[in-house]
Amino acid sequence: DTSRAEAGPDQTTYSISGLRPATEYVITLTAYTEGGESERSGEVLVQTMSGVPSTPLSVTAEGQAPDTVVVTWQIPTETNGDLLGYYIYYQVVGSTETLRAETGPD
């Protein structure tokens, strides 16, 4: 699907908003008058910046040993860029101190 935006005759800059994060787009431009529309410009490829991923899914935890818990999850449905890893937060029930473990990409 091709979407179209319109800029005024004195504009030479336009911000397209509402795009998807970490997505590649093709940009072309035409000029128009009452007489009609010009040929399209050459294509410009551009990628939007990464955004925040959605929440990991189906998080479970199971005690594996007296000092070990195994945490499992499914990747977020929307990574909105290259997923770099996960932070796993944990604390003793009733405690105010939160600790953090970190994983990297596979």
PDB file of C-alpha atoms in Angstrom:
ATOM      1  CA  ASP A   1       0.000   0.000   0.000  1.00  0.00           C
ATOM      2  CA  THR A   2       1.256   3.443  -0.899  1.00  0.00           C
ATOM      3  CA  SER A   3       0.249   6.323   1.348  1.00  0.00           C
ATOM      4  CA  ARG A   4       0.399   9.954   0.288  1.00  0.00           C
ATOM      5  CA  ALA A   5       1.035  13.151   2.203  1.00  0.00           C
ATOM      6  CA  GLU A   6       0.867  16.679   0.851  1.00  0.00           C
ATOM      7  CA  ALA A   7       3.203  19.624   1.431  1.00  0.00           C
ATOM      8  CA  GLY A   8       2.676  23.281   0.524  1.00  0.00           C
ATOM      9  CA  PRO A   9       4.432  24.959  -2.413  1.00  0.00           C
ATOM     10  CA  ASP A  10       6.937  26.808  -0.186  1.00  0.00           C
ATOM     11  CA  GLN A  11       7.907  23.730   1.863  1.00  0.00           C
ATOM     12  CA  THR A  12      11.090  21.763   1.254  1.00  0.00           C
ATOM     13  CA  THR A  13      10.840  19.614   4.393  1.00  0.00           C
ATOM     14  CA  TYR A  14       8.091  17.321   5.618  1.00  0.00           C
ATOM     15  CA  SER A  15       7.887  14.957   8.620  1.00  0.00           C
ATOM     16  CA  ILE A  16       5.969  11.724   8.089  1.00  0.00           C
ATOM     17  CA  SER A  17       4.706  10.429  11.440  1.00  0.00           C
ATOM     18  CA  GLY A  18       2.763   7.400  12.586  1.00  0.00           C
ATOM     19  CA  LEU A  19       5.187   4.951  10.954  1.00  0.00           C
ATOM     20  CA  ARG A  20       6.198   1.562  12.343  1.00  0.00           C
ATOM     21  CA  PRO A  21       9.490   1.334  14.303  1.00  0.00           C
ATOM     22  CA  ALA A  22      12.480  -0.433  12.702  1.00  0.00           C
ATOM     23  CA  THR A  23      10.712  -0.614   9.327  1.00  0.00           C
ATOM     24  CA  GLU A  24      12.125   0.195   5.893  1.00  0.00           C
ATOM     25  CA  TYR A  25      10.170   2.603   3.690  1.00  0.00           C
ATOM     26  CA  VAL A  26      10.502   3.785   0.084  1.00  0.00           C
ATOM     27  CA  ILE A  27      10.040   7.541  -0.416  1.00  0.00           C
ATOM     28  CA  THR A  28       9.272   9.222  -3.747  1.00  0.00           C
ATOM     29  CA  LEU A  29       8.137  12.746  -4.491  1.00  0.00           C
ATOM     30  CA  THR A  30       6.215  14.569  -7.218  1.00  0.00           C
ATOM     31  CA  ALA A  31       5.369  18.215  -7.805  1.00  0.00           C
ATOM     32  CA  TYR A  32       1.984  19.292  -9.111  1.00  0.00           C
ATOM     33  CA  THR A  33       0.174  22.273 -10.562  1.00  0.00           C
ATOM     34  CA  GLU A  34      -3.311  22.813 -11.984  1.00  0.00           C
ATOM     35  CA  GLY A  35      -1.894  21.261 -15.148  1.00  0.00           C
ATOM     36  CA  GLY A  36      -1.086  17.956 -13.519  1.00  0.00           C
ATOM     37  CA  GLU A  37       1.523  15.979 -11.631  1.00  0.00           C
ATOM     38  CA  SER A  38       5.220  15.513 -12.458  1.00  0.00           C
ATOM     39  CA  GLU A  39       6.980  12.198 -12.826  1.00  0.00           C
ATOM     40  CA  ARG A  40       8.023  10.611  -9.522  1.00  0.00           C
ATOM     41  CA  SER A  41      11.484  11.350  -8.166  1.00  0.00           C
ATOM     42  CA  GLY A  42      13.993   8.579  -7.715  1.00  0.00           C
ATOM     43  CA  GLU A  43      13.316   6.230  -4.821  1.00  0.00           C
ATOM     44  CA  VAL A  44      14.919   6.894  -1.445  1.00  0.00           C
ATOM     45  CA  LEU A  45      15.115   3.997   1.027  1.00  0.00           C
ATOM     46  CA  VAL A  46      14.928   4.902   4.699  1.00  0.00           C
ATOM     47  CA  GLN A  47      14.492   2.917   7.900  1.00  0.00           C
ATOM     48  CA  THR A  48      12.799   4.215  11.019  1.00  0.00           C
ATOM     49  CA  MET A  49      14.647   3.931  14.297  1.00  0.00           C
ATOM     50  CA  SER A  50      14.128   1.065  16.740  1.00  0.00           C
ATOM     51  CA  GLY A  51      11.341   1.365  19.284  1.00  0.00           C
ATOM     52  CA  VAL A  52      10.501  -0.275  22.586  1.00  0.00           C
ATOM     53  CA  PRO A  53       9.596  -3.975  22.312  1.00  0.00           C
ATOM     54  CA  SER A  54       6.310  -5.344  23.585  1.00  0.00           C
ATOM     55  CA  THR A  55       6.285  -7.319  26.846  1.00  0.00           C
ATOM     56  CA  PRO A  56       7.733 -10.874  26.869  1.00  0.00           C
ATOM     57  CA  LEU A  57       4.987 -13.496  26.925  1.00  0.00           C
ATOM     58  CA  SER A  58       4.163 -16.625  28.954  1.00  0.00           C
ATOM     59  CA  VAL A  59       6.678 -15.973  31.740  1.00  0.00           C
ATOM     60  CA  THR A  60       7.067 -18.928  34.112  1.00  0.00           C
ATOM     61  CA  ALA A  61       9.551 -19.787  36.860  1.00  0.00           C
ATOM     62  CA  GLU A  62      10.352 -23.115  38.483  1.00  0.00           C
ATOM     63  CA  GLY A  63      12.647 -24.016  41.354  1.00  0.00           C
ATOM     64  CA  GLN A  64      15.411 -26.289  40.044  1.00  0.00           C
ATOM     65  CA  ALA A  65      17.719 -26.562  43.061  1.00  0.00           C
ATOM     66  CA  PRO A  66      17.947 -25.081  46.580  1.00  0.00           C
ATOM     67  CA  ASP A  67      19.678 -22.008  45.132  1.00  0.00           C
ATOM     68  CA  THR A  68      18.408 -21.951  41.516  1.00  0.00           C
ATOM     69  CA  VAL A  69      15.214 -20.921  39.735  1.00  0.00           C
ATOM     70  CA  VAL A  70      14.759 -21.376  35.972  1.00  0.00           C
ATOM     71  CA  VAL A  71      12.773 -18.645  34.241  1.00  0.00           C
ATOM     72  CA  THR A  72      11.293 -19.216  30.766  1.00  0.00           C
ATOM     73  CA  TRP A  73       9.355 -16.954  28.390  1.00  0.00           C
ATOM     74  CA  GLN A  74       8.386 -16.367  24.793  1.00  0.00           C
ATOM     75  CA  ILE A  75       9.827 -13.519  22.749  1.00  0.00           C
ATOM     76  CA  PRO A  76       7.719 -10.349  22.429  1.00  0.00           C
ATOM     77  CA  THR A  77       5.292 -10.285  19.511  1.00  0.00           C
ATOM     78  CA  GLU A  78       6.701  -6.901  18.443  1.00  0.00           C
ATOM     79  CA  THR A  79      10.461  -6.487  18.817  1.00  0.00           C
ATOM     80  CA  ASN A  80      10.441  -3.101  17.033  1.00  0.00           C
ATOM     81  CA  GLY A  81      14.120  -3.509  16.156  1.00  0.00           C
ATOM     82  CA  ASP A  82      16.949  -5.935  16.871  1.00  0.00           C
ATOM     83  CA  LEU A  83      16.269  -7.474  20.260  1.00  0.00           C
ATOM     84  CA  LEU A  84      19.424  -7.093  22.381  1.00  0.00           C
ATOM     85  CA  GLY A  85      18.415  -9.199  25.377  1.00  0.00           C
ATOM     86  CA  TYR A  86      16.291  -9.306  28.498  1.00  0.00           C
ATOM     87  CA  TYR A  87      16.526  -7.993  32.043  1.00  0.00           C
ATOM     88  CA  ILE A  88      15.180 -10.423  34.632  1.00  0.00           C
ATOM     89  CA  TYR A  89      14.220  -8.682  37.889  1.00  0.00           C
ATOM     90  CA  TYR A  90      13.851 -10.653  41.105  1.00  0.00           C
ATOM     91  CA  GLN A  91      13.483 -10.002  44.827  1.00  0.00           C
ATOM     92  CA  VAL A  92      12.696 -11.798  48.043  1.00  0.00           C
ATOM     93  CA  VAL A  93       8.977 -11.540  48.866  1.00  0.00           C
ATOM     94  CA  GLY A  94       8.509  -8.736  51.382  1.00  0.00           C
ATOM     95  CA  SER A  95      11.902  -7.172  50.549  1.00  0.00           C
ATOM     96  CA  THR A  96      12.358  -3.739  49.009  1.00  0.00           C
ATOM     97  CA  GLU A  97      15.658  -4.652  47.303  1.00  0.00           C
ATOM     98  CA  THR A  98      15.283  -5.647  43.646  1.00  0.00           C
ATOM     99  CA  LEU A  99      18.122  -7.411  41.838  1.00  0.00           C
ATOM    100  CA  ARG A 100      18.596  -7.708  38.097  1.00  0.00           C
ATOM    101  CA  ALA A 101      20.025 -10.436  35.879  1.00  0.00           C
ATOM    102  CA  GLU A 102      20.684  -9.861  32.189  1.00  0.00           C
ATOM    103  CA  THR A 103      20.688 -12.079  29.113  1.00  0.00           C
ATOM    104  CA  GLY A 104      22.151 -11.299  25.722  1.00  0.00           C
ATOM    105  CA  PRO A 105      20.946 -12.264  22.271  1.00  0.00           C
ATOM    106  CA  ASP A 106      21.274 -15.895  21.191  1.00  0.00           C
TER     107      ASP A 106
END
